[in-house]
JSON list of C-alpha atoms in Angstrom, two decimals:
[
{"chain": "I", "resi": 1, "resn": "TYR", "atom": "CA", "xyz": [108.61, 206.11, -3.93]},
{"chain": "I", "resi": 2, "resn": "LYS", "atom": "CA", "xyz": [105.39, 205.75, -1.99]},
{"chain": "I", "resi": 3, "resn": "LEU", "atom": "CA", "xyz": [105.89, 209.04, -0.48]},
{"chain": "I", "resi": 4, "resn": "GLY", "atom": "CA", "xyz": [105.98, 210.64, -4.06]},
{"chain": "I", "resi": 5, "resn": "ASP", "atom": "CA", "xyz": [102.87, 208.74, -5.18]},
{"chain": "I", "resi": 6, "resn": "PHE", "atom": "CA", "xyz": [101.09, 210.20, -1.93]},
{"chain": "I", "resi": 7, "resn": "TYR", "atom": "CA", "xyz": [102.12, 213.66, -3.21]},
{"chain": "I", "resi": 8, "resn": "ALA", "atom": "CA", "xyz": [101.09, 213.01, -6.81]},
{"chain": "I", "resi": 9, "resn": "ASN", "atom": "CA", "xyz": [97.68, 212.02, -5.43]},
{"chain": "I", "resi": 10, "resn": "LYS", "atom": "CA", "xyz": [97.27, 215.35, -3.73]},
{"chain": "I", "resi": 11, "resn": "GLY", "atom": "CA", "xyz": [97.97, 217.13, -7.13]},
{"chain": "I", "resi": 12, "resn": "MET", "atom": "CA", "xyz": [101.81, 217.72, -6.56]},
{"chain": "I", "resi": 13, "resn": "PRO", "atom": "CA", "xyz": [103.55, 215.39, -9.46]},
{"chain": "I", "resi": 14, "resn": "PHE", "atom": "CA", "xyz": [106.90, 217.48, -9.26]},
{"chain": "I", "resi": 15, "resn": "VAL", "atom": "CA", "xyz": [107.71, 217.08, -5.75]},
{"chain": "I", "resi": 16, "resn": "MET", "atom": "CA", "xyz": [111.13, 216.58, -5.09]},
{"chain": "I", "resi": 17, "resn": "ILE", "atom": "CA", "xyz": [112.03, 214.08, -1.98]},
{"chain": "I", "resi": 18, "resn": "SER", "atom": "CA", "xyz": [115.64, 213.71, -0.66]},
{"chain": "I", "resi": 19, "resn": "GLU", "atom": "CA", "xyz": [116.75, 211.78, 2.22]},
{"chain": "I", "resi": 20, "resn": "ARG", "atom": "CA", "xyz": [119.84, 211.64, 4.24]},
{"chain": "I", "resi": 21, "resn": "GLN", "atom": "CA", "xyz": [120.81, 209.16, 7.16]},
{"chain": "I", "resi": 22, "resn": "THR", "atom": "CA", "xyz": [123.55, 209.54, 9.73]},
{"chain": "I", "resi": 23, "resn": "ASN", "atom": "CA", "xyz": [124.41, 206.96, 12.17]},
{"chain": "I", "resi": 24, "resn": "ALA", "atom": "CA", "xyz": [126.92, 208.52, 14.76]},
{"chain": "I", "resi": 25, "resn": "PRO", "atom": "CA", "xyz": [126.26, 209.20, 17.34]},
{"chain": "I", "resi": 26, "resn": "ASP", "atom": "CA", "xyz": [122.53, 208.63, 16.98]},
{"chain": "I", "resi": 27, "resn": "LEU", "atom": "CA", "xyz": [120.30, 207.62, 13.89]},
{"chain": "I", "resi": 28, "resn": "ILE", "atom": "CA", "xyz": [119.38, 210.62, 12.21]},
{"chain": "I", "resi": 29, "resn": "TRP", "atom": "CA", "xyz": [117.18, 210.41, 8.91]},
{"chain": "I", "resi": 30, "resn": "ASP", "atom": "CA", "xyz": [116.24, 213.73, 7.35]},
{"chain": "I", "resi": 31, "resn": "ILE", "atom": "CA", "xyz": [113.90, 213.97, 4.64]},
{"chain": "I", "resi": 32, "resn": "GLU", "atom": "CA", "xyz": [113.68, 217.26, 2.60]},
{"chain": "I", "resi": 33, "resn": "ILE", "atom": "CA", "xyz": [110.74, 217.88, 0.44]},
{"chain": "I", "resi": 34, "resn": "LYS", "atom": "CA", "xyz": [110.49, 220.53, -2.17]},
{"chain": "I", "resi": 35, "resn": "ASN", "atom": "CA", "xyz": [108.14, 222.00, -4.82]},
{"chain": "I", "resi": 36, "resn": "GLU", "atom": "CA", "xyz": [105.01, 221.35, -2.72]},
{"chain": "I", "resi": 37, "resn": "TYR", "atom": "CA", "xyz": [102.69, 223.37, -4.97]},
{"chain": "I", "resi": 38, "resn": "LEU", "atom": "CA", "xyz": [99.39, 222.32, -6.91]},
{"chain": "I", "resi": 39, "resn": "THR", "atom": "CA", "xyz": [99.31, 221.41, -10.40]},
{"chain": "I", "resi": 40, "resn": "TRP", "atom": "CA", "xyz": [96.60, 221.58, -12.83]},
{"chain": "I", "resi": 41, "resn": "LEU", "atom": "CA", "xyz": [96.37, 219.85, -16.41]},
{"chain": "I", "resi": 42, "resn": "ASN", "atom": "CA", "xyz": [96.83, 222.50, -19.06]},
{"chain": "I", "resi": 43, "resn": "ARG", "atom": "CA", "xyz": [97.00, 220.17, -22.33]},
{"chain": "I", "resi": 44, "resn": "ILE", "atom": "CA", "xyz": [96.23, 216.62, -22.97]},
{"chain": "I", "resi": 45, "resn": "HIS", "atom": "CA", "xyz": [97.62, 215.32, -26.29]},
{"chain": "I", "resi": 46, "resn": "ILE", "atom": "CA", "xyz": [97.08, 211.95, -27.82]},
{"chain": "I", "resi": 47, "resn": "GLU", "atom": "CA", "xyz": [99.53, 210.47, -30.31]},
{"chain": "I", "resi": 48, "resn": "SER", "atom": "CA", "xyz": [98.70, 206.95, -31.66]},
{"chain": "I", "resi": 49, "resn": "SER", "atom": "CA", "xyz": [100.11, 205.11, -34.54]},
{"chain": "I", "resi": 50, "resn": "ALA", "atom": "CA", "xyz": [96.94, 202.89, -34.87]},
{"chain": "I", "resi": 51, "resn": "ASN", "atom": "CA", "xyz": [94.16, 203.66, -37.24]},
{"chain": "I", "resi": 52, "resn": "ILE", "atom": "CA", "xyz": [91.28, 204.24, -34.73]},
{"chain": "I", "resi": 53, "resn": "ARG", "atom": "CA", "xyz": [88.87, 207.09, -34.24]},
{"chain": "I", "resi": 54, "resn": "LYS", "atom": "CA", "xyz": [90.10, 209.51, -31.75]},
{"chain": "I", "resi": 55, "resn": "GLU", "atom": "CA", "xyz": [86.96, 209.94, -30.11]},
{"chain": "I", "resi": 56, "resn": "LEU", "atom": "CA", "xyz": [87.02, 206.50, -28.95]},
{"chain": "I", "resi": 57, "resn": "ILE", "atom": "CA", "xyz": [90.37, 207.19, -27.14]},
{"chain": "I", "resi": 58, "resn": "GLN", "atom": "CA", "xyz": [89.37, 210.18, -25.53]},
{"chain": "I", "resi": 59, "resn": "ARG", "atom": "CA", "xyz": [86.20, 208.43, -23.98]},
{"chain": "I", "resi": 60, "resn": "GLU", "atom": "CA", "xyz": [88.63, 206.36, -22.12]},
{"chain": "I", "resi": 61, "resn": "LEU", "atom": "CA", "xyz": [90.31, 209.25, -20.44]},
{"chain": "I", "resi": 62, "resn": "THR", "atom": "CA", "xyz": [89.54, 209.73, -16.70]},
{"chain": "I", "resi": 63, "resn": "ILE", "atom": "CA", "xyz": [91.33, 213.17, -16.81]},
{"chain": "I", "resi": 64, "resn": "GLU", "atom": "CA", "xyz": [90.76, 216.56, -18.43]},
{"chain": "I", "resi": 65, "resn": "LYS", "atom": "CA", "xyz": [91.83, 219.71, -19.01]},
{"chain": "I", "resi": 66, "resn": "ASP", "atom": "CA", "xyz": [91.72, 222.18, -15.80]},
{"chain": "I", "resi": 67, "resn": "GLN", "atom": "CA", "xyz": [91.47, 219.21, -13.73]},
{"chain": "I", "resi": 68, "resn": "LEU", "atom": "CA", "xyz": [93.81, 218.93, -10.41]},
{"chain": "I", "resi": 69, "resn": "PHE", "atom": "CA", "xyz": [96.68, 216.46, -11.14]},
{"chain": "I", "resi": 70, "resn": "HIS", "atom": "CA", "xyz": [95.70, 213.09, -9.66]},
{"chain": "I", "resi": 71, "resn": "LEU", "atom": "CA", "xyz": [98.24, 209.94, -10.18]},
{"chain": "I", "resi": 72, "resn": "ASP", "atom": "CA", "xyz": [95.46, 207.53, -9.84]},
{"chain": "I", "resi": 73, "resn": "ASN", "atom": "CA", "xyz": [93.38, 208.97, -12.43]},
{"chain": "I", "resi": 74, "resn": "LEU", "atom": "CA", "xyz": [96.21, 208.82, -14.94]},
{"chain": "I", "resi": 75, "resn": "LEU", "atom": "CA", "xyz": [96.87, 205.12, -13.86]},
{"chain": "I", "resi": 76, "resn": "GLU", "atom": "CA", "xyz": [93.06, 204.39, -14.56]},
{"chain": "I", "resi": 77, "resn": "THR", "atom": "CA", "xyz": [93.50, 206.13, -17.91]},
{"chain": "I", "resi": 78, "resn": "ARG", "atom": "CA", "xyz": [96.32, 203.99, -18.98]},
{"chain": "I", "resi": 79, "resn": "ARG", "atom": "CA", "xyz": [94.68, 200.66, -17.76]},
{"chain": "I", "resi": 80, "resn": "ARG", "atom": "CA", "xyz": [91.41, 201.54, -19.67]},
{"chain": "I", "resi": 81, "resn": "ILE", "atom": "CA", "xyz": [93.09, 202.46, -23.11]},
{"chain": "I", "resi": 82, "resn": "PHE", "atom": "CA", "xyz": [95.22, 199.07, -22.59]},
{"chain": "I", "resi": 83, "resn": "GLU", "atom": "CA", "xyz": [91.88, 197.06, -22.25]},
{"chain": "I", "resi": 84, "resn": "LEU", "atom": "CA", "xyz": [90.77, 198.23, -25.67]},
{"chain": "I", "resi": 85, "resn": "GLY", "atom": "CA", "xyz": [93.29, 195.35, -26.71]},
{"chain": "I", "resi": 86, "resn": "ILE", "atom": "CA", "xyz": [94.93, 197.20, -29.79]},
{"chain": "I", "resi": 87, "resn": "PHE", "atom": "CA", "xyz": [97.95, 198.59, -28.23]},
{"chain": "I", "resi": 88, "resn": "ASN", "atom": "CA", "xyz": [101.30, 197.16, -27.17]},
{"chain": "I", "resi": 89, "resn": "ASN", "atom": "CA", "xyz": [102.20, 199.88, -25.00]},
{"chain": "I", "resi": 90, "resn": "VAL", "atom": "CA", "xyz": [100.54, 202.76, -23.47]},
{"chain": "I", "resi": 91, "resn": "THR", "atom": "CA", "xyz": [102.82, 205.56, -21.92]},
{"chain": "I", "resi": 92, "resn": "ILE", "atom": "CA", "xyz": [101.62, 208.70, -20.23]},
{"chain": "I", "resi": 93, "resn": "ASN", "atom": "CA", "xyz": [104.18, 211.38, -19.72]},
{"chain": "I", "resi": 94, "resn": "THR", "atom": "CA", "xyz": [103.67, 214.60, -17.60]},
{"chain": "I", "resi": 95, "resn": "ILE", "atom": "CA", "xyz": [105.52, 217.41, -18.71]},
{"chain": "I", "resi": 96, "resn": "GLU", "atom": "CA", "xyz": [106.04, 220.75, -16.56]},
{"chain": "I", "resi": 97, "resn": "THR", "atom": "CA", "xyz": [105.03, 223.85, -18.30]},
{"chain": "I", "resi": 98, "resn": "SER", "atom": "CA", "xyz": [106.60, 227.34, -17.88]},
{"chain": "I", "resi": 99, "resn": "LEU", "atom": "CA", "xyz": [103.81, 228.24, -15.54]},
{"chain": "I", "resi": 100, "resn": "LYS", "atom": "CA", "xyz": [104.42, 226.84, -11.98]},
{"chain": "I", "resi": 101, "resn": "ASP", "atom": "CA", "xyz": [100.99, 225.53, -11.50]},
{"chain": "I", "resi": 102, "resn": "SER", "atom": "CA", "xyz": [100.16, 223.53, -14.82]},
{"chain": "I", "resi": 103, "resn": "ALA", "atom": "CA", "xyz": [101.41, 220.63, -16.56]},
{"chain": "I", "resi": 104, "resn": "ASN", "atom": "CA", "xyz": [100.76, 219.02, -20.04]},
{"chain": "I", "resi": 105, "resn": "ILE", "atom": "CA", "xyz": [99.96, 215.49, -20.44]},
{"chain": "I", "resi": 106, "resn": "ASP", "atom": "CA", "xyz": [101.08, 213.28, -23.39]},
{"chain": "I", "resi": 107, "resn": "ILE", "atom": "CA", "xyz": [99.58, 210.07, -24.03]},
{"chain": "I", "resi": 108, "resn": "VAL", "atom": "CA", "xyz": [101.72, 208.08, -26.78]},
{"chain": "I", "resi": 109, "resn": "LEU", "atom": "CA", "xyz": [99.99, 204.65, -27.92]},
{"chain": "I", "resi": 110, "resn": "SER", "atom": "CA", "xyz": [101.91, 201.99, -29.75]},
{"chain": "I", "resi": 111, "resn": "ASP", "atom": "CA", "xyz": [99.58, 199.86, -31.89]},
{"chain": "I", "resi": 112, "resn": "SER", "atom": "CA", "xyz": [99.82, 196.00, -32.24]},
{"chain": "I", "resi": 113, "resn": "LYS", "atom": "CA", "xyz": [99.39, 194.03, -35.27]},
{"chain": "I", "resi": 114, "resn": "GLN", "atom": "CA", "xyz": [95.77, 194.36, -35.87]},
{"chain": "I", "resi": 115, "resn": "ARG", "atom": "CA", "xyz": [95.14, 190.94, -37.70]},
{"chain": "I", "resi": 116, "resn": "LEU", "atom": "CA", "xyz": [96.44, 187.64, -36.27]},
{"chain": "I", "resi": 117, "resn": "LEU", "atom": "CA", "xyz": [96.47, 184.25, -37.49]},
{"chain": "I", "resi": 118, "resn": "ASN", "atom": "CA", "xyz": [97.30, 181.34, -35.08]},
{"chain": "I", "resi": 119, "resn": "MET", "atom": "CA", "xyz": [97.32, 177.64, -36.00]},
{"chain": "I", "resi": 120, "resn": "ASN", "atom": "CA", "xyz": [98.05, 174.71, -33.53]},
{"chain": "I", "resi": 121, "resn": "PHE", "atom": "CA", "xyz": [98.73, 171.12, -34.32]},
{"chain": "I", "resi": 122, "resn": "GLY", "atom": "CA", "xyz": [99.25, 168.21, -31.82]},
{"chain": "I", "resi": 123, "resn": "VAL", "atom": "CA", "xyz": [99.42, 164.45, -31.71]},
{"chain": "I", "resi": 124, "resn": "GLN", "atom": "CA", "xyz": [98.78, 162.74, -28.47]},
{"chain": "I", "resi": 125, "resn": "GLN", "atom": "CA", "xyz": [98.89, 158.83, -27.72]},
{"chain": "I", "resi": 126, "resn": "GLY", "atom": "CA", "xyz": [97.22, 156.75, -24.82]},
{"chain": "I", "resi": 127, "resn": "ARG", "atom": "CA", "xyz": [95.13, 154.20, -23.79]},
{"chain": "I", "resi": 128, "resn": "ILE", "atom": "CA", "xyz": [91.30, 154.04, -23.23]},
{"chain": "I", "resi": 129, "resn": "GLU", "atom": "CA", "xyz": [89.74, 150.86, -22.22]},
{"chain": "I", "resi": 130, "resn": "GLU", "atom": "CA", "xyz": [92.73, 148.85, -22.92]},
{"chain": "I", "resi": 131, "resn": "VAL", "atom": "CA", "xyz": [93.04, 150.26, -26.39]},
{"chain": "I", "resi": 132, "resn": "ASN", "atom": "CA", "xyz": [95.95, 151.92, -27.77]},
{"chain": "I", "resi": 133, "resn": "GLN", "atom": "CA", "xyz": [94.65, 155.44, -29.18]},
{"chain": "I", "resi": 134, "resn": "THR", "atom": "CA", "xyz": [96.20, 158.16, -31.42]},
{"chain": "I", "resi": 135, "resn": "TYR", "atom": "CA", "xyz": [94.51, 161.59, -31.35]},
{"chain": "I", "resi": 136, "resn": "LEU", "atom": "CA", "xyz": [95.32, 164.31, -33.76]},
{"chain": "I", "resi": 137, "resn": "PHE", "atom": "CA", "xyz": [94.44, 168.18, -32.78]},
{"chain": "I", "resi": 138, "resn": "THR", "atom": "CA", "xyz": [94.37, 170.80, -35.40]},
{"chain": "I", "resi": 139, "resn": "GLN", "atom": "CA", "xyz": [93.03, 174.40, -34.82]},
{"chain": "I", "resi": 140, "resn": "ALA", "atom": "CA", "xyz": [93.19, 177.74, -36.55]},
{"chain": "I", "resi": 141, "resn": "ASP", "atom": "CA", "xyz": [91.97, 181.18, -35.47]},
{"chain": "I", "resi": 142, "resn": "TRP", "atom": "CA", "xyz": [92.03, 184.43, -37.09]},
{"chain": "I", "resi": 143, "resn": "THR", "atom": "CA", "xyz": [91.42, 187.83, -35.23]},
{"chain": "I", "resi": 144, "resn": "HIS", "atom": "CA", "xyz": [90.85, 191.39, -36.32]},
{"chain": "I", "resi": 145, "resn": "LYS", "atom": "CA", "xyz": [91.35, 193.52, -33.34]},
{"chain": "I", "resi": 146, "resn": "ASN", "atom": "CA", "xyz": [90.06, 196.84, -34.87]},
{"chain": "I", "resi": 147, "resn": "LEU", "atom": "CA", "xyz": [87.13, 196.37, -36.73]},
{"chain": "I", "resi": 148, "resn": "TRP", "atom": "CA", "xyz": [85.55, 199.52, -38.27]},
{"chain": "I", "resi": 149, "resn": "GLN", "atom": "CA", "xyz": [88.37, 201.31, -36.59]},
{"chain": "I", "resi": 150, "resn": "ARG", "atom": "CA", "xyz": [86.31, 201.16, -33.39]},
{"chain": "I", "resi": 151, "resn": "ALA", "atom": "CA", "xyz": [88.25, 198.53, -31.46]},
{"chain": "I", "resi": 152, "resn": "HIS", "atom": "CA", "xyz": [85.74, 195.89, -32.16]},
{"chain": "I", "resi": 153, "resn": "ARG", "atom": "CA", "xyz": [87.19, 192.55, -31.96]},
{"chain": "I", "resi": 154, "resn": "PHE", "atom": "CA", "xyz": [86.18, 189.61, -34.47]},
{"chain": "I", "resi": 155, "resn": "THR", "atom": "CA", "xyz": [87.38, 186.12, -34.13]},
{"chain": "I", "resi": 156, "resn": "VAL", "atom": "CA", "xyz": [86.87, 183.06, -36.30]},
{"chain": "I", "resi": 157, "resn": "VAL", "atom": "CA", "xyz": [88.03, 179.74, -34.75]},
{"chain": "I", "resi": 158, "resn": "GLY", "atom": "CA", "xyz": [87.93, 176.34, -36.42]},
{"chain": "I", "resi": 159, "resn": "ASN", "atom": "CA", "xyz": [89.17, 172.92, -35.73]},
{"chain": "I", "resi": 160, "resn": "LEU", "atom": "CA", "xyz": [89.32, 169.22, -36.77]},
{"chain": "I", "resi": 161, "resn": "ASN", "atom": "CA", "xyz": [90.32, 166.43, -34.35]},
{"chain": "I", "resi": 162, "resn": "LEU", "atom": "CA", "xyz": [90.72, 162.86, -35.30]},
{"chain": "I", "resi": 163, "resn": "LEU", "atom": "CA", "xyz": [90.85, 159.73, -33.02]},
{"chain": "I", "resi": 164, "resn": "TRP", "atom": "CA", "xyz": [92.19, 156.48, -33.80]},
{"chain": "I", "resi": 165, "resn": "GLU", "atom": "CA", "xyz": [92.05, 153.19, -32.42]},
{"chain": "I", "resi": 166, "resn": "GLN", "atom": "CA", "xyz": [94.90, 150.80, -32.87]},
{"chain": "I", "resi": 167, "resn": "LEU", "atom": "CA", "xyz": [92.56, 147.78, -33.66]},
{"chain": "I", "resi": 168, "resn": "GLN", "atom": "CA", "xyz": [91.27, 149.67, -36.74]},
{"chain": "I", "resi": 169, "resn": "ASN", "atom": "CA", "xyz": [94.59, 149.97, -38.28]},
{"chain": "I", "resi": 170, "resn": "PHE", "atom": "CA", "xyz": [94.11, 153.91, -38.68]},
{"chain": "I", "resi": 171, "resn": "ARG", "atom": "CA", "xyz": [91.24, 153.25, -41.20]},
{"chain": "I", "resi": 172, "resn": "THR", "atom": "CA", "xyz": [88.08, 154.52, -39.53]},
{"chain": "I", "resi": 173, "resn": "PRO", "atom": "CA", "xyz": [89.01, 157.67, -37.68]},
{"chain": "I", "resi": 174, "resn": "GLN", "atom": "CA", "xyz": [86.28, 159.15, -35.37]},
{"chain": "I", "resi": 175, "resn": "PRO", "atom": "CA", "xyz": [86.25, 162.79, -36.54]},
{"chain": "I", "resi": 176, "resn": "SER", "atom": "CA", "xyz": [85.24, 166.06, -34.77]},
{"chain": "I", "resi": 177, "resn": "TYR", "atom": "CA", "xyz": [84.44, 169.30, -35.90]},
{"chain": "I", "resi": 178, "resn": "ASN", "atom": "CA", "xyz": [84.30, 172.69, -33.96]},
{"chain": "I", "resi": 179, "resn": "ALA", "atom": "CA", "xyz": [83.57, 176.08, -35.56]},
{"chain": "I", "resi": 180, "resn": "GLU", "atom": "CA", "xyz": [83.06, 179.45, -33.56]},
{"chain": "I", "resi": 181, "resn": "ILE", "atom": "CA", "xyz": [82.54, 183.19, -34.28]},
{"chain": "I", "resi": 182, "resn": "ARG", "atom": "CA", "xyz": [83.23, 185.76, -31.33]},
{"chain": "I", "resi": 183, "resn": "TYR", "atom": "CA", "xyz": [82.47, 189.74, -31.61]},
{"chain": "I", "resi": 184, "resn": "THR", "atom": "CA", "xyz": [83.54, 191.71, -28.80]},
{"chain": "I", "resi": 185, "resn": "VAL", "atom": "CA", "xyz": [82.72, 195.53, -28.25]},
{"chain": "I", "resi": 186, "resn": "PRO", "atom": "CA", "xyz": [84.39, 197.64, -25.45]},
{"chain": "I", "resi": 187, "resn": "TRP", "atom": "CA", "xyz": [81.16, 199.86, -25.21]},
{"chain": "I", "resi": 188, "resn": "LEU", "atom": "CA", "xyz": [77.63, 198.58, -25.14]},
{"chain": "I", "resi": 189, "resn": "TRP", "atom": "CA", "xyz": [75.71, 201.59, -26.23]},
{"chain": "I", "resi": 190, "resn": "PHE", "atom": "CA", "xyz": [76.70, 204.39, -23.60]},
{"chain": "I", "resi": 191, "resn": "LEU", "atom": "CA", "xyz": [78.06, 202.00, -20.86]},
{"chain": "I", "resi": 192, "resn": "ARG", "atom": "CA", "xyz": [81.79, 200.90, -20.84]},
{"chain": "I", "resi": 193, "resn": "LEU", "atom": "CA", "xyz": [80.80, 197.29, -20.54]},
{"chain": "I", "resi": 194, "resn": "PRO", "atom": "CA", "xyz": [83.14, 194.92, -22.70]},
{"chain": "I", "resi": 195, "resn": "THR", "atom": "CA", "xyz": [80.66, 192.49, -24.21]},
{"chain": "I", "resi": 196, "resn": "THR", "atom": "CA", "xyz": [81.04, 189.27, -26.31]},
{"chain": "I", "resi": 197, "resn": "ALA", "atom": "CA", "xyz": [78.40, 187.64, -28.55]},
{"chain": "I", "resi": 198, "resn": "LYS", "atom": "CA", "xyz": [79.41, 184.47, -29.49]},
{"chain": "I", "resi": 199, "resn": "ILE", "atom": "CA", "xyz": [77.99, 181.55, -31.88]},
{"chain": "I", "resi": 200, "resn": "TYR", "atom": "CA", "xyz": [79.52, 178.16, -32.20]},
{"chain": "I", "resi": 201, "resn": "TYR", "atom": "CA", "xyz": [78.78, 174.66, -33.25]},
{"chain": "I", "resi": 202, "resn": "ARG", "atom": "CA", "xyz": [80.59, 171.50, -31.57]},
{"chain": "I", "resi": 203, "resn": "GLN", "atom": "CA", "xyz": [80.66, 167.85, -32.72]},
{"chain": "I", "resi": 204, "resn": "ASP", "atom": "CA", "xyz": [82.99, 166.13, -30.27]},
{"chain": "I", "resi": 205, "resn": "VAL", "atom": "CA", "xyz": [84.37, 162.69, -29.32]},
{"chain": "I", "resi": 206, "resn": "TYR", "atom": "CA", "xyz": [86.50, 161.69, -26.42]},
{"chain": "I", "resi": 207, "resn": "SER", "atom": "CA", "xyz": [89.73, 164.10, -26.58]},
{"chain": "I", "resi": 208, "resn": "PRO", "atom": "CA", "xyz": [92.89, 163.68, -24.30]},
{"chain": "I", "resi": 209, "resn": "PHE", "atom": "CA", "xyz": [93.02, 167.27, -24.61]},
{"chain": "I", "resi": 210, "resn": "SER", "atom": "CA", "xyz": [89.56, 168.01, -23.15]},
{"chain": "I", "resi": 211, "resn": "GLU", "atom": "CA", "xyz": [88.65, 168.36, -19.33]},
{"chain": "I", "resi": 212, "resn": "LEU", "atom": "CA", "xyz": [85.07, 166.92, -20.21]},
{"chain": "I", "resi": 213, "resn": "LEU", "atom": "CA", "xyz": [84.21, 163.27, -19.23]},
{"chain": "I", "resi": 214, "resn": "ILE", "atom": "CA", "xyz": [83.12, 161.55, -22.44]},
{"chain": "I", "resi": 215, "resn": "GLU", "atom": "CA", "xyz": [82.84, 158.18, -22.72]},
{"chain": "I", "resi": 216, "resn": "LYS", "atom": "CA", "xyz": [84.56, 156.24, -25.79]},
{"chain": "I", "resi": 217, "resn": "ASN", "atom": "CA", "xyz": [82.39, 156.38, -28.86]},
{"chain": "I", "resi": 218, "resn": "ASP", "atom": "CA", "xyz": [80.19, 159.04, -27.25]},
{"chain": "I", "resi": 219, "resn": "THR", "atom": "CA", "xyz": [79.35, 161.97, -29.61]},
{"chain": "I", "resi": 220, "resn": "VAL", "atom": "CA", "xyz": [78.15, 165.30, -28.42]},
{"chain": "I", "resi": 221, "resn": "SER", "atom": "CA", "xyz": [76.72, 167.69, -30.93]},
{"chain": "I", "resi": 222, "resn": "TYR", "atom": "CA", "xyz": [75.26, 171.06, -30.00]},
{"chain": "I", "resi": 223, "resn": "THR", "atom": "CA", "xyz": [74.81, 174.86, -31.46]},
{"chain": "I", "resi": 224, "resn": "HIS", "atom": "CA", "xyz": [74.47, 177.57, -29.06]},
{"chain": "I", "resi": 225, "resn": "LEU", "atom": "CA", "xyz": [74.33, 181.35, -29.05]},
{"chain": "I", "resi": 226, "resn": "THR", "atom": "CA", "xyz": [75.24, 183.64, -26.17]}
]
């Protein structure tokens, strides 16, 4: 397998490698290599079921027509397209043509759901300063993964959390409200630089789900733009 990848990175994707091993009277290991000829890219075809502008896929390519075949370039193209976040599967097929020194590349893209809604609920009980506590956690987030048909991702997150003390008989819960909006682009102007702008508001009380060390009855409120 590694030997085949070595040849594929040298421009020989259709090399055939076979091996034979004999043990008597001495160990003999024969390796036969065929089809050691350079291959150039003839045609690059993109097939996508997602509603996205084709030029946005093309700018992720690290391969081009009349270029010498190079396996690592195909793998890098696959990684870059997958990082757009709108495809479940990215398949790149190398097809041998009737011409001995050329190959066609077919890129098949299977899209995922472009709109997602997730909701989470949780209840946890514990003791804080010798007082039994009950904590209710609720969160909902909605994401659009292909806004404007440009693989721009837009996410809205909101949650409401309630904390009760047993001594209060569940009459006066301590609420916290969190809201967040995120907008992510795969390119920043002419640079392939995935960038996220985020604005959020948080008003927190102690949470058994939180990694922050917040004392009981402490309230933290802040608004932040990044």
